[in-house]
Amino acid sequence: MDTTPRARWPLGLVGMLALVATVEAAFARHPLRFSDTASLSWRLSVDAVAREAKRCEVACLGDSLVKIGVVPEAIRAGSGRSSYNFAMAQAPAPATYFLLRRLLEAGGRPSALIVDFKPSILAGGPKYGIRHWQAFLTPRECLEMARDSGGAGMMAEIVLGRLLPSYRDRLEIREAVASALKGEPAPTFATNRLAERNWGVNLGAHLNSPRQTFSGDIPAETHRKLLSDGWKCHKYNALAVDRLLALAGSRGIPVYWLIPPLPPALQGRRERSGVDGAFVAFVRSMQAKHPGVTVVDGRHAGYEDAAFADHTHLNGRGAMTMSHDLAAIVGRPPGPARWVELPRFRDRAPDVRAEDVDQSRLALEAEAARR
């Protein structure tokens, strides 16, 4: 008789791991309930790349200034080319570069690229928006980021958040549980549901209500966050911008680097402090290395405070006007003038299918009433 002890599976441990995997999968399957809205925009943009890459002629990439300011249907109406807005809220330059590479690897062959890089985000290091990286990076990109940024130490946190949605989304999960105990709906779900509806109808863009207007008042704390009095591009972001422009150039894709307008008070302060000049010098240095780049400069286009929803983002009125004028620029072949001024602001309302957040809210309320 064989009396050799046999190894036994630790059934308790196996059961616990299976339970953890089930719970984590449940959190991952419900991003509308257990994700912040900025991270949701990254997730949905990734999904859109797989779906829209091959049929998108004008790809819009960047951060919230493009997501909120560029309306794809207005680009199509004015340029005659299909468009999709893949921009992600709070996206740093490396994320935009990775997303463009994914788009091209998915078979995308855009005839033009519209992109922006918000100065305050360019100044941040690789840890900026680490929450969003956790739900975004592939293993390949994670290794590249660790190699190029020198931020190997933060990779453990990114991997942990990638593997455990309950860790990454713990604040929203806590909020959802607290709301459920009170018998109330989670506020994050309502916000995300509204965003998902608005982005879906607007081909990735977020269209603010024209009624949402900015007073023009910019507190000192806001100026500090926007780096209105001192700015320098982080070296890892500069590397990513350079790589993105080189990648587009290698495929023969014209790039339209958009510098969106800002409220007059903010623009004036940036010019007086020298920050505006430092940023423009950075843009010119990159453009000098990449001949396929045309800068579309909206800094002095005369956009009034009433065209903005807040201290940097356009409302529906401003976005429609800028998109209309941008479409006219993108719709013609790039000329010898590689630095183009955005036309002076005047109300433009292209007859296109678009839905602002007020209209999205009403549509969701009507849908709920029908149910």
XYZ file of C-alpha atoms in Angstrom:
371
model
C 0.000 0.000 0.000
C 1.274 3.440 -0.960
C 1.396 5.510 2.227
C 3.053 8.561 0.631
C 1.120 11.699 1.727
C -0.649 13.354 -1.175
C -0.678 17.107 -1.639
C -4.147 18.482 -1.163
C -5.556 21.642 -2.684
C -6.114 24.352 -0.073
C -9.823 24.497 -0.803
C -10.387 27.431 1.515
C -7.806 29.531 -0.315
C -9.135 28.488 -3.715
C -12.656 29.408 -2.676
C -11.553 32.768 -1.347
C -9.679 33.570 -4.579
C -12.704 32.548 -6.635
C -14.899 34.842 -4.527
C -12.473 37.753 -4.914
C -12.327 37.205 -8.688
C -16.126 37.153 -8.898
C -16.485 40.386 -6.916
C -13.760 42.151 -8.889
C -15.334 41.065 -12.190
C -18.674 42.441 -11.015
C -17.132 45.848 -10.304
C -15.339 45.836 -13.650
C -18.568 45.088 -15.543
C -20.344 48.161 -14.176
C -18.174 51.213 -14.967
C -21.198 53.542 -14.909
C -21.729 52.730 -11.229
C -18.172 52.271 -10.032
C -15.958 54.657 -12.023
C -15.241 58.367 -11.965
C -16.345 60.221 -15.095
C -12.846 61.064 -16.318
C -11.763 57.400 -16.145
C -14.985 56.454 -17.922
C -14.010 58.731 -20.803
C -10.701 56.862 -21.144
C -12.471 53.494 -21.141
C -15.068 54.518 -23.713
C -12.434 56.090 -25.965
C -10.519 52.806 -25.966
C -13.722 50.996 -26.920
C -14.385 53.562 -29.661
C -10.946 53.039 -31.201
C -11.715 49.387 -31.845
C -15.104 50.280 -33.275
C -14.404 53.482 -35.242
C -10.754 53.269 -36.320
C -11.308 52.077 -39.891
C -14.109 54.511 -40.772
C -12.834 57.706 -39.154
C -11.221 60.187 -41.564
C -10.553 63.040 -39.113
C -9.456 61.718 -35.717
C -9.731 64.111 -32.766
C -7.360 63.349 -29.877
C -6.179 65.104 -26.762
C -7.675 66.122 -23.444
C -10.891 67.793 -22.315
C -10.279 70.933 -24.399
C -10.808 68.867 -27.566
C -13.420 66.543 -26.050
C -15.593 69.518 -25.089
C -14.580 71.899 -27.865
C -14.591 69.854 -31.107
C -17.907 68.521 -32.457
C -17.332 65.720 -35.026
C -20.590 66.311 -36.879
C -19.626 69.957 -37.407
C -16.227 68.811 -38.693
C -17.963 66.456 -41.130
C -20.410 69.110 -42.303
C -17.662 71.640 -42.945
C -14.904 69.397 -44.297
C -16.843 66.611 -46.013
C -14.922 63.995 -44.020
C -16.186 61.710 -41.280
C -14.842 62.430 -37.815
C -14.768 60.960 -34.319
C -13.679 62.524 -31.027
C -11.390 60.108 -29.151
C -10.134 62.737 -26.678
C -10.040 61.764 -23.000
C -10.625 63.993 -19.994
C -7.383 64.890 -18.172
C -5.336 62.907 -20.700
C -1.584 63.582 -20.594
C 0.479 63.443 -23.782
C 1.657 59.809 -23.323
C -1.960 58.609 -23.134
C -2.784 60.467 -26.343
C 0.268 58.924 -28.022
C -0.689 55.406 -26.899
C -4.251 55.915 -28.123
C -3.095 57.092 -31.558
C -0.826 54.066 -31.845
C -3.710 51.776 -30.926
C -5.902 53.482 -33.526
C -3.322 52.900 -36.253
C -2.695 49.317 -35.160
C -6.472 48.723 -35.318
C -6.391 49.584 -39.012
C -7.136 53.301 -38.772
C -5.961 55.426 -41.685
C -7.121 58.959 -40.839
C -6.521 61.655 -43.426
C -6.075 64.276 -40.694
C -5.471 64.461 -36.976
C -6.740 67.213 -34.651
C -4.947 67.240 -31.313
C -4.332 69.466 -28.309
C -2.071 69.389 -25.274
C -3.298 71.442 -22.317
C -0.341 73.366 -20.813
C -1.204 72.567 -17.189
C -1.303 68.831 -17.997
C 1.967 69.006 -19.959
C 3.658 70.296 -16.804
C 2.637 67.255 -14.740
C 4.800 64.177 -14.272
C 3.892 60.561 -15.106
C 2.025 60.180 -11.800
C -0.537 62.725 -12.985
C -3.858 60.920 -13.326
C -2.531 57.631 -12.003
C -6.144 56.562 -11.367
C -6.835 56.745 -15.113
C -3.645 54.881 -16.026
C -4.822 51.955 -13.895
C -7.784 51.337 -16.175
C -5.979 52.144 -19.419
C -2.457 50.787 -19.799
C -1.705 47.503 -21.513
C 1.256 45.461 -20.193
C 3.328 46.639 -23.183
C 2.544 50.289 -22.486
C 3.171 49.835 -18.782
C 6.684 48.556 -19.461
C 7.352 51.378 -21.937
C 6.162 53.966 -19.449
C 8.366 52.548 -16.691
C 11.363 52.542 -19.031
C 10.921 56.023 -20.479
C 9.643 57.940 -17.475
C 11.917 56.477 -14.843
C 8.777 55.861 -12.805
C 9.196 52.156 -12.159
C 8.141 52.674 -8.562
C 4.588 53.662 -9.476
C 4.091 50.620 -11.702
C 3.121 48.476 -8.707
C 0.262 50.867 -7.922
C -0.850 50.876 -11.557
C -0.783 47.074 -11.766
C -2.671 46.788 -8.471
C -5.370 49.132 -9.725
C -5.528 47.271 -13.024
C -6.019 43.901 -11.326
C -8.319 45.091 -8.538
C -11.139 47.424 -9.609
C -12.255 47.489 -5.958
C -8.976 49.255 -5.133
C -9.040 51.561 -8.156
C -12.699 52.550 -7.763
C -12.894 52.405 -3.969
C -14.215 55.956 -3.575
C -17.116 55.400 -5.970
C -17.856 51.973 -4.458
C -17.981 53.516 -0.984
C -20.298 56.242 -2.305
C -22.581 53.693 -3.983
C -22.835 51.594 -0.811
C -23.585 54.654 1.330
C -26.279 55.782 -1.103
C -27.819 52.301 -1.215
C -28.036 52.171 2.582
C -29.939 55.472 2.490
C -32.237 54.191 -0.241
C -30.884 56.781 -2.667
C -29.402 56.368 -6.172
C -25.644 56.795 -6.435
C -24.858 60.280 -7.823
C -21.915 58.892 -9.803
C -24.223 56.643 -11.805
C -26.468 59.543 -12.828
C -23.469 61.648 -13.881
C -21.887 58.804 -15.835
C -25.144 57.810 -17.496
C -25.624 61.380 -18.694
C -22.035 61.509 -19.977
C -22.350 58.163 -21.763
C -25.516 59.325 -23.515
C -24.038 62.668 -24.545
C -20.772 61.177 -25.821
C -22.593 58.452 -27.731
C -24.861 60.849 -29.600
C -22.026 63.310 -30.294
C -19.502 60.749 -31.617
C -17.275 61.022 -28.567
C -17.626 64.756 -27.941
C -19.087 66.306 -24.799
C -21.312 69.241 -25.739
C -22.031 71.662 -22.921
C -25.285 73.575 -22.844
C -25.237 77.016 -24.549
C -27.043 78.252 -21.429
C -24.019 77.432 -19.295
C -21.973 80.630 -19.338
C -18.847 81.738 -17.513
C -18.783 84.865 -15.366
C -15.171 85.667 -16.213
C -14.039 85.538 -12.581
C -10.969 83.343 -12.074
C -9.950 82.893 -8.393
C -6.301 82.897 -7.383
C -6.445 79.169 -6.570
C -7.648 78.438 -10.106
C -4.777 80.460 -11.562
C -2.389 78.415 -9.422
C -3.806 75.107 -10.681
C -3.627 76.312 -14.284
C 0.007 77.425 -13.803
C -0.805 80.934 -15.020
C 2.380 82.348 -13.469
C 4.963 79.658 -14.208
C 5.172 76.792 -16.667
C 7.578 74.186 -17.995
C 6.801 71.028 -19.951
C 7.751 67.799 -18.175
C 10.401 65.910 -20.135
C 8.314 62.720 -20.371
C 5.396 64.657 -21.845
C 7.746 66.384 -24.304
C 9.005 62.949 -25.374
C 5.427 61.748 -25.896
C 4.464 64.810 -27.965
C 7.537 64.295 -30.122
C 6.711 60.609 -30.612
C 3.089 61.300 -31.466
C 3.999 63.862 -34.121
C 6.693 61.554 -35.508
C 4.245 58.639 -35.675
C 1.684 60.717 -37.553
C 4.415 62.011 -39.868
C 5.645 58.501 -40.629
C 2.142 57.649 -41.880
C 1.800 60.875 -43.850
C -1.048 62.121 -41.627
C -1.338 65.935 -41.432
C -1.591 67.110 -37.822
C -3.602 70.157 -36.761
C -2.318 71.167 -33.335
C -5.164 73.147 -31.818
C -4.490 75.881 -29.269
C -8.065 76.581 -28.123
C -9.164 80.042 -27.018
C -9.232 80.976 -23.341
C -11.325 83.537 -21.457
C -9.825 87.033 -21.932
C -8.742 87.461 -18.282
C -6.865 84.154 -18.201
C -5.222 84.746 -21.574
C -4.110 88.217 -20.493
C -2.574 86.982 -17.261
C -0.706 84.197 -19.047
C 0.762 86.695 -21.475
C 1.820 89.134 -18.733
C 3.480 86.391 -16.684
C 5.423 84.978 -19.651
C 3.719 81.581 -19.438
C 2.025 82.068 -22.800
C 5.362 82.842 -24.457
C 6.984 79.757 -22.900
C 4.194 77.510 -24.153
C 4.262 78.981 -27.654
C 8.039 78.502 -27.763
C 7.522 74.834 -26.899
C 4.904 74.434 -29.641
C 7.190 76.110 -32.197
C 10.121 73.893 -31.213
C 8.027 70.778 -31.851
C 6.601 72.143 -35.089
C 10.114 72.875 -36.350
C 10.976 69.164 -36.029
C 7.805 67.927 -37.752
C 6.906 69.534 -41.092
C 3.460 67.916 -41.209
C 2.176 69.977 -38.272
C -0.109 72.991 -38.740
C -0.868 75.006 -35.604
C -4.409 76.394 -35.334
C -4.096 79.274 -32.870
C -7.255 80.432 -31.106
C -5.630 82.548 -28.395
C -6.657 85.877 -29.920
C -9.862 84.859 -31.696
C -11.971 87.082 -29.450
C -14.014 84.397 -27.701
C -15.965 86.249 -25.006
C -16.660 84.930 -21.513
C -20.217 84.003 -22.526
C -18.805 81.433 -24.986
C -17.262 79.453 -22.107
C -18.764 77.040 -19.585
C -15.916 77.541 -17.100
C -12.389 78.955 -16.908
C -11.039 76.811 -19.793
C -13.861 74.892 -21.488
C -16.220 76.173 -24.157
C -19.972 75.890 -23.868
C -22.138 74.580 -26.723
C -22.208 77.966 -28.433
C -18.419 78.328 -28.368
C -17.781 74.705 -29.361
C -20.059 74.909 -32.390
C -18.370 78.088 -33.588
C -14.851 76.747 -33.115
C -15.722 73.410 -34.758
C -17.257 75.178 -37.759
C -14.129 77.283 -38.298
C -11.805 74.363 -37.623
C -13.639 72.277 -40.219
C -12.950 74.895 -42.875
C -9.231 74.726 -42.067
C -9.070 70.926 -41.996
C -11.184 70.648 -45.139
C -8.577 72.251 -47.373
C -5.056 70.920 -48.094
C -2.367 72.188 -45.705
C -0.774 75.311 -47.153
C 2.599 76.976 -46.692
C 1.301 78.919 -43.687
C 1.865 76.404 -40.920
C 0.618 78.731 -38.165
C -3.046 79.593 -38.799
C -5.137 81.980 -36.719
C -8.619 80.791 -35.781
C -11.168 83.297 -37.214
C -12.713 85.886 -34.922
C -15.598 84.615 -32.831
C -19.140 85.008 -34.049
C -22.106 82.744 -33.386
C -22.177 79.803 -35.743
C -24.758 77.060 -35.390
C -24.167 74.415 -38.076
C -27.250 72.378 -38.924
C -25.868 69.101 -37.617
C -27.036 66.283 -35.381
C -25.750 67.156 -31.945
C -27.120 67.024 -28.413
C -26.051 69.223 -25.510
C -26.125 68.005 -21.906
C -29.509 69.615 -21.227
C -31.020 67.742 -24.149
C -29.347 64.508 -23.026
C -30.805 64.945 -19.546
C -34.297 65.466 -20.946
C -33.919 62.414 -23.192
C -32.936 60.231 -20.219
C -35.822 61.557 -18.151
C -38.247 60.798 -20.986
C -36.813 57.303 -21.306
C -37.204 56.715 -17.580
C -40.802 57.930 -17.698
C -41.618 55.488 -20.499
C -40.243 52.641 -18.439
